[in-house]
Amino acid sequence: MGLSYNVYLNSNRIYGCKNCKTHLSNHEDILSRNFRGQHGKAYLFNTVVNISEAEPVERNMTTGRHVVRDISCRQCNEIVGWKYDKAYEASEGYKEGKFILEAELLVNVR
Amino acid sequence: MRIENNGLNSQASVADSGRSGANGASAAAVETNGNGAGIRNGSGKLEGGSTASSFTMLAPPTPKPSYFGHDREEITRIVIQSLVDLGYHKAAGVLEEESEYTLESPEVSEFRDAVLQGQWNKAEELLFGLEINKDADVNALLFYMRQQKFLELLEVADVSKALHVLRTELTPLNQSVEKLHSLSSLMMCISADDLKARAEWDGAAGLSRQQLLSELSKSISASVMIPEHRLASLLDQVKKNQLSKCLYHNTANSPSLYTDHHCDRNQFPLSTVEILTDHKDEVWFVQFSNDGARLATGSKDHTVIIWDLEDFRPIHHLKEHTGAITYLRWSPDDSKLLSCSQDKHAKLWDTTTGGCIRTMNAHTDWVSSCAWAPDGLTFVTGSVDKEMILWNLLGENIHTWTGARVYDLVVTADGTRLAAVCTQHKLHVFNFVTREKEYERDLGGVSTCISVSKDSRYILLNMGAGVQELRLLNIETGADVRHFSGTKQEEFVVRNCFGGADENFVVSGSEDSNVYVWRKENGALVEVLPGHSGIVNCVAWNPTNPYMFASAGDDRNVRIWSKAPQPQLKGKMKGVADSFTISSITHSEATQTTTLTITDATPILTDAHLGDSISVSGTCLTITSFTKDTFTVDLSPETLRRTTFPQSLPPSSSSPVQVNLERAVSGDVRFGGHFVQGHVDTIAGIIDRRPDGSSVVLRFRPRDREVMKYVVEKGYVTIDGASLTVIAVGGGSEEGEGQGWWWEVMLVEYTQEKIITARKQVGEEVNVEVDITGKYIEKQVLAYLGAGDGETRGGLLERIVERVVERKLAERK
């Protein structure tokens, strides 16, 4: 779909897609490191860039039922994590609109 | 009383008012001496008449006829001035005599002479006698005159007099102190030459007196002393006005004054004349070679193709990149081509052999852009890895600019500047020679493309998400000059270019599949050209042909646009007697009917009557009105649903909508096909097209699969009104059902010339009517079998079976 350039972040610690090194988020945007994904450790981020979102699905997670969508790197289409659309439990509401990136699928870019 | 001199008197008074206007005293003075110098009628009678006229000035002047609404005097004096400008002094004199108007009153002539001869005191006196503009600074004028006097005195080394002038004449005028200081410093000059150099003044014998006169005349009332070259400046205004109104102005020539200038729309490249389809994925870049003979295209399929523009065939396929091609640039002499790719390399190719000369792989991220220095010995590549690198032809890194992640960069044609746009929404301009940064400017939005005009003065930027317009900037100051809007550009890179003779136009691609063209001078939108499906990524104008440009799109096509082809030229199609063009389509919301108008249809209308049937691309329509060469038909909503007729002509069609026309069969004709009702059943798309010897085989897939029941091998099908034999039916096994989903027809050479379908490409649609016989048979069989008409049981077959079973059972008993 046309030529589209990546967004580039400015910070000292940037996480990028392990596959193609596209910038995904800053270290400063981490909200919590206490998550686990299919591949192990995962972090909750405030904002991520250069991703495309899939369709929302309902999933049962260890913390309850949520509506999530998988997110993948825009350039190489590898899945890098998911985004919380909605949390059914009130205590999990803080996750809504935030992103999970799995540590295993990330790499430090400079 | 000399009543008979009334005419002459009136002349005198009219001439007077022309000369010095308000000043009543001088009018009287003029009266007496005016006849000698002014009105050169040469008749002695006038002398007597003048004294009488000082008493009969009250007689109203007989008005002379105006020149088509313009003041006769103004026109005549301007013409006299033009004649003098052109050098026809005798003619000017004759005109002055004949018209009895003078170009300048005697005072003005005297003033002019005084200045030109350096008689400064006289000139000052006369200056006050002339009508000066109210807002003119008299002191400034006097200063200017006296300055000239001062300089001339210095020139002849008359220092004491010059000093006297400086003290008594220049200083009291209270002009700026710096000017006085600089003038006094000029007194230190040793020689006349030194003086002239320092003061930037070319001496009394040079043009300085003329220039002084010009300056002074600007402050004198225009009707007294007509501004210089008045006719020329009026004509300039007219030309500018006509040019700005001419939307399609595509020539560099200055318009002739003989006719009102108006460029014809048909001279503008509006139609697609070629579609180049060789690329296997989205085409992201296109550029013409500098000599206009070749075209280079770069695509997401990792290849670059160099095309020959004579026959639009590819010359070379350059396949060495391992990533999508983002940018291409021909070298100034067209011998080399630079390509930039997402594989982080830039490659230098030889355009004659198609071989890669060198690969530059210093970048650590996508190479986004490149540009040649005008001498063709060095080039710059830019990348989103924050570096712009200057290379020589050996692939050596001469210089690196670091700092900005560059999306696009250009080097001006005069080699003075390098301009780049970056991810941080800034424009950076460097001096290309010294490599220093001149300035950077925040653009307020992301810019995906930068182009520079041939005169190296303007840059054109495409602005993306949020702003969505094109901006023309002055490269010296970085200030906005003009905006061009209309395009859609949210997420992707869309490129622009200057184009047309003398770069009169600005062209851009867009995410809404159209190509946009504006007039550069005033930002007016000239054309919106549809044709591509998907984003139009890049546009390029042929530098040597103002009537050709190219566009590259996500639909894998490169379209070449030019003037609508003349009916008799271009390649394999010969006279297409039965194919006609729809000239207009109008739609009425009230009746939900669309009306088609077809012109140039004389051959088909020979014995037409209102209400006659005419088959338009296979659709039987009724003629609702007609003239000798035009007719109209109406399309009902049902017709529109079933056929390929558009509801409206695309705005400036890339290619005109053509139709085949056929009248109803008459009684005595030889019947070589099958009965075609003209009742279109559905539309079908062309899914494949291949040659078979000199014939062409077309494969169709219908929109409504049910019609496949009626299409049999070697049967008839009517496509766009032409009765054709089905040579094959298929698509069954892959789809898993027995009926199949495509059929093929073969068009022999003769048919190819006659029917419009032959010219349609894969993806286009046709009107389809299946053989009616099949439908009748089907209905009968279904009726017999009882499978239709809402019967739950019964039907002939069932009853037959029932009776046979009953009989058998009865027999058994």
XYZ file of N, CA and C in Angstrom, chain B residues 495-609:
345
model
N 4.381 11.924 -4.304
C 5.388 12.833 -4.836
C 4.797 13.803 -5.844
N 5.592 14.890 -6.090
C 5.105 15.954 -6.972
C 6.164 16.282 -8.009
N 5.835 17.176 -8.936
C 6.854 17.669 -9.862
C 6.362 18.956 -10.487
N 7.293 19.727 -11.025
C 6.932 20.875 -11.863
C 6.748 20.344 -13.271
N 5.958 21.044 -14.097
C 5.815 20.528 -15.451
C 5.271 21.537 -16.424
N 5.258 21.157 -17.658
C 4.714 22.003 -18.708
C 5.786 22.909 -19.279
N 5.476 23.528 -20.427
C 6.420 24.457 -21.023
C 6.662 25.571 -20.021
N 7.898 25.921 -19.825
C 8.211 27.001 -18.901
C 7.750 26.705 -17.479
N 7.580 25.442 -17.153
C 7.146 25.041 -15.804
C 5.918 25.818 -15.341
N 4.899 25.887 -16.203
C 3.683 26.597 -15.844
C 2.813 25.822 -14.873
N 3.058 24.500 -14.724
C 2.145 23.689 -13.941
C 2.845 23.001 -12.788
N 2.052 22.613 -11.809
C 2.512 21.842 -10.665
C 1.642 20.591 -10.641
N 2.272 19.416 -10.555
C 1.520 18.163 -10.634
C 1.799 17.357 -9.384
N 0.787 16.623 -8.915
C 1.035 15.765 -7.766
C 0.205 14.501 -7.856
N 0.682 13.451 -7.194
C -0.124 12.251 -7.050
C -1.024 12.431 -5.847
N -1.747 11.370 -5.458
C -2.660 11.506 -4.334
C -3.104 10.126 -3.891
N -3.601 10.038 -2.630
C -4.053 8.730 -2.169
C -5.437 8.380 -2.695
N -6.114 9.307 -3.388
C -7.446 9.005 -3.894
C -7.419 8.614 -5.361
N -6.304 8.124 -5.840
C -6.123 7.580 -7.192
C -6.114 8.600 -8.315
N -6.182 9.888 -7.994
C -6.193 10.877 -9.074
C -4.860 11.582 -9.195
N -4.632 12.126 -10.392
C -3.478 12.990 -10.592
C -4.009 14.410 -10.591
N -3.390 15.290 -9.838
C -3.844 16.678 -9.742
C -2.876 17.595 -10.459
N -3.433 18.564 -11.218
C -2.595 19.535 -11.927
C -3.080 20.935 -11.587
N -2.183 21.829 -11.191
C -2.539 23.215 -10.899
C -1.690 24.144 -11.758
N -2.173 25.411 -11.913
C -1.370 26.453 -12.545
C -0.420 26.990 -11.495
N 0.853 27.020 -11.804
C 1.822 27.437 -10.796
C 1.643 28.905 -10.427
N 1.263 29.742 -11.422
C 1.253 31.182 -11.166
C 0.182 31.613 -10.196
N -0.958 30.931 -10.204
C -2.034 31.416 -9.335
C -2.696 30.312 -8.520
N -2.165 29.091 -8.550
C -2.719 28.044 -7.705
C -4.055 27.506 -8.145
N -4.528 27.854 -9.335
C -5.842 27.369 -9.779
C -5.749 25.892 -10.151
N -6.729 25.103 -9.722
C -6.737 23.678 -10.047
C -7.159 23.525 -11.502
N -6.287 22.936 -12.305
C -6.564 22.816 -13.728
C -7.310 21.532 -14.032
N -6.813 20.416 -13.523
C -7.433 19.137 -13.855
C -7.288 18.161 -12.704
N -8.261 17.257 -12.589
C -8.146 16.120 -11.695
C -8.305 14.913 -12.603
N -7.293 14.108 -12.742
C -7.324 13.037 -13.740
C -7.456 11.684 -13.076
N -8.582 11.008 -13.230
C -8.712 9.665 -12.684
C -8.114 8.669 -13.658
N -8.004 7.449 -13.236
C -7.460 6.439 -14.134
C -6.798 5.339 -13.340
N -5.957 5.740 -12.387
C -5.323 4.725 -11.553
C -6.341 4.184 -10.567
N -6.089 2.937 -10.107
C -6.871 2.471 -8.966
C -5.858 2.300 -7.853
N -6.066 2.949 -6.744
C -5.052 2.883 -5.700
C -4.233 4.169 -5.718
N -3.346 4.276 -4.767
C -2.594 5.515 -4.584
C -1.730 5.816 -5.822
N -1.714 7.072 -6.234
C -0.783 7.495 -7.272
C 0.463 7.957 -6.523
N 1.550 7.194 -6.632
C 2.708 7.453 -5.792
C 3.592 8.573 -6.304
N 3.797 8.599 -7.620
C 4.800 9.515 -8.147
C 4.368 10.019 -9.515
N 4.745 11.270 -9.835
C 4.452 11.826 -11.154
C 5.735 12.441 -11.700
N 5.866 12.459 -13.035
C 7.045 13.065 -13.654
C 6.627 13.645 -14.990
N 7.189 14.804 -15.348
C 6.856 15.435 -16.615
C 8.054 15.316 -17.545
N 7.780 15.045 -18.824
C 8.848 14.909 -19.791
C 9.536 16.254 -19.998
N 10.842 16.345 -19.725
C 11.494 17.654 -19.796
C 11.589 18.225 -21.202
N 11.460 17.376 -22.232
C 11.574 17.926 -23.573
C 10.237 17.974 -24.295
N 9.207 17.415 -23.736
C 7.918 17.397 -24.420
C 6.856 17.952 -23.484
N 6.399 19.172 -23.701
C 5.439 19.738 -22.748
C 4.079 19.057 -22.787
N 3.874 18.103 -23.695
C 2.575 17.454 -23.773
C 2.609 16.022 -23.267
N 3.598 15.680 -22.446
C 3.627 14.300 -21.969
C 4.053 14.250 -20.514
N 3.318 13.489 -19.703
C 3.810 13.227 -18.366
C 3.425 11.808 -17.963
N 4.041 11.331 -16.891
C 3.838 9.939 -16.477
C 3.436 9.898 -15.013
N 2.677 8.853 -14.638
C 2.305 8.685 -13.235
C 2.460 7.218 -12.878
N 2.868 6.958 -11.613
C 3.086 5.587 -11.171
C 2.175 5.317 -9.996
N 1.553 4.120 -9.961
C 0.571 3.890 -8.905
C 0.718 2.549 -8.223
N -0.075 2.378 -7.155
C -0.095 1.123 -6.411
C -0.704 0.008 -7.223
N -1.409 0.347 -8.312
C -2.036 -0.690 -9.123
C -1.027 -1.345 -10.065
N 0.274 -1.142 -9.801
C 1.384 -1.734 -10.553
C 1.540 -1.146 -11.952
N 0.762 -0.115 -12.256
C 0.830 0.458 -13.597
C 1.572 1.769 -13.601
N 2.181 2.038 -14.750
C 2.697 3.372 -15.016
C 1.885 3.890 -16.183
N 1.244 5.038 -16.017
C 0.424 5.587 -17.103
C 1.163 6.732 -17.764
N 1.144 6.726 -19.091
C 1.709 7.845 -19.839
C 0.529 8.687 -20.313
N 0.530 9.972 -19.977
C -0.565 10.873 -20.335
C -0.108 11.793 -21.449
N -1.006 12.003 -22.410
C -0.659 12.940 -23.475
C -1.945 13.515 -24.031
N -1.847 14.276 -25.117
C -3.041 14.833 -25.744
C -3.886 13.689 -26.286
N -5.190 13.884 -26.341
C -6.080 12.836 -26.853
C -5.631 12.452 -28.247
N -5.480 11.175 -28.497
C -4.963 10.776 -29.799
C -5.930 11.140 -30.910
N -5.382 11.589 -32.045
C -6.219 11.922 -33.208
C -6.808 10.637 -33.747
N -7.979 10.705 -34.314
C -8.644 9.474 -34.744
C -7.844 8.670 -35.752
N -7.027 9.317 -36.575
C -6.431 8.508 -37.633
C -5.061 7.943 -37.314
N -4.472 8.236 -36.167
C -3.127 7.710 -35.988
C -3.041 6.585 -34.976
N -1.863 6.192 -34.638
C -1.544 5.236 -33.587
C -1.805 3.772 -33.917
N -0.796 3.146 -34.458
C -0.666 1.689 -34.363
C -1.692 0.811 -35.016
N -2.062 -0.256 -34.282
C -2.684 -1.383 -34.966
C -4.147 -1.177 -35.334
N -4.868 -0.306 -34.669
C -6.290 -0.150 -34.968
C -6.487 0.665 -36.222
N -7.192 0.127 -37.196
C -7.509 0.930 -38.376
C -8.917 1.483 -38.216
N -9.481 2.026 -39.242
C -10.783 2.707 -39.176
C -11.818 1.890 -38.448
N -12.358 2.428 -37.397
C -13.363 1.669 -36.656
C -14.709 2.271 -36.963
N -15.303 1.786 -38.042
C -16.496 2.443 -38.559
C -17.664 2.324 -37.623
N -17.789 1.217 -36.921
C -19.013 1.069 -36.143
C -18.836 1.440 -34.683
N -17.698 2.017 -34.328
C -17.583 2.353 -32.914
C -17.674 3.858 -32.746
N -18.452 4.263 -31.775
C -18.764 5.673 -31.573
C -18.468 6.056 -30.130
N -18.449 7.345 -29.892
C -18.114 7.834 -28.556
C -19.321 8.487 -27.903
N -19.509 8.200 -26.633
C -20.577 8.875 -25.902
C -20.110 10.295 -25.633
N -20.885 11.285 -26.071
C -20.415 12.647 -25.866
C -20.868 13.192 -24.529
N -22.025 12.735 -24.012
C -22.392 13.221 -22.687
C -23.399 12.284 -22.045
N -23.398 12.300 -20.719
C -24.383 11.524 -19.965
C -24.986 12.461 -18.928
N -26.301 12.561 -18.912
C -26.933 13.391 -17.877
C -27.887 12.518 -17.074
N -28.036 12.864 -15.804
C -28.872 12.040 -14.936
C -29.949 12.892 -14.324
N -31.176 12.400 -14.316
C -32.253 13.162 -13.703
C -32.673 12.459 -12.433
N -32.526 13.114 -11.306
C -32.870 12.502 -10.024
C -34.365 12.259 -9.940
N -35.120 13.162 -10.528
C -36.581 13.089 -10.410
C -37.125 11.815 -11.052
N -36.686 11.540 -12.271
C -37.226 10.371 -12.954
C -36.296 9.168 -12.821
N -35.163 9.358 -12.149
C -34.174 8.277 -12.006
C -33.788 7.715 -13.365
N -33.744 8.583 -14.349
C -33.350 8.112 -15.680
C -32.072 8.809 -16.093
N -31.248 8.058 -16.787
C -30.020 8.632 -17.309
C -30.146 8.737 -18.822
N -29.701 9.859 -19.376
C -29.799 10.058 -20.820
C -28.413 10.092 -21.422
N -28.242 9.283 -22.471
C -26.955 9.228 -23.173
C -27.066 10.014 -24.458
N -26.034 10.781 -24.754
C -26.028 11.463 -26.045
C -24.816 10.999 -26.832
N -25.060 10.613 -28.074
C -23.954 10.161 -28.914
C -23.936 11.046 -30.158
N -22.759 11.617 -30.437
C -22.651 12.493 -31.610
C -21.836 11.795 -32.699
N -21.711 12.470 -33.831
C -20.968 11.911 -34.979
C -21.512 10.558 -35.351
N -22.832 10.390 -35.316
C -23.402 9.068 -35.586
C -24.162 9.054 -36.899
N -23.794 9.943 -37.819
C -24.541 10.066 -39.080
C -24.750 8.740 -39.806
N -23.710 7.892 -39.910
C -23.911 6.658 -40.686
C -25.029 5.784 -40.147
N -25.238 5.835 -38.832
C -26.209 4.897 -38.258
C -27.620 5.493 -38.268
N -27.730 6.783 -38.541
C -29.028 7.443 -38.401
C -29.729 7.661 -39.733
N -29.298 6.948 -40.770
C -29.779 7.265 -42.118
C -31.291 7.236 -42.249
N -31.962 6.178 -41.754
C -33.420 6.188 -41.888
C -34.059 6.051 -40.519
N -33.521 6.811 -39.576
C -33.988 6.646 -38.202
C -35.299 7.360 -37.968
N -36.102 6.820 -37.058
C -37.331 7.473 -36.624
C -37.344 7.461 -35.105
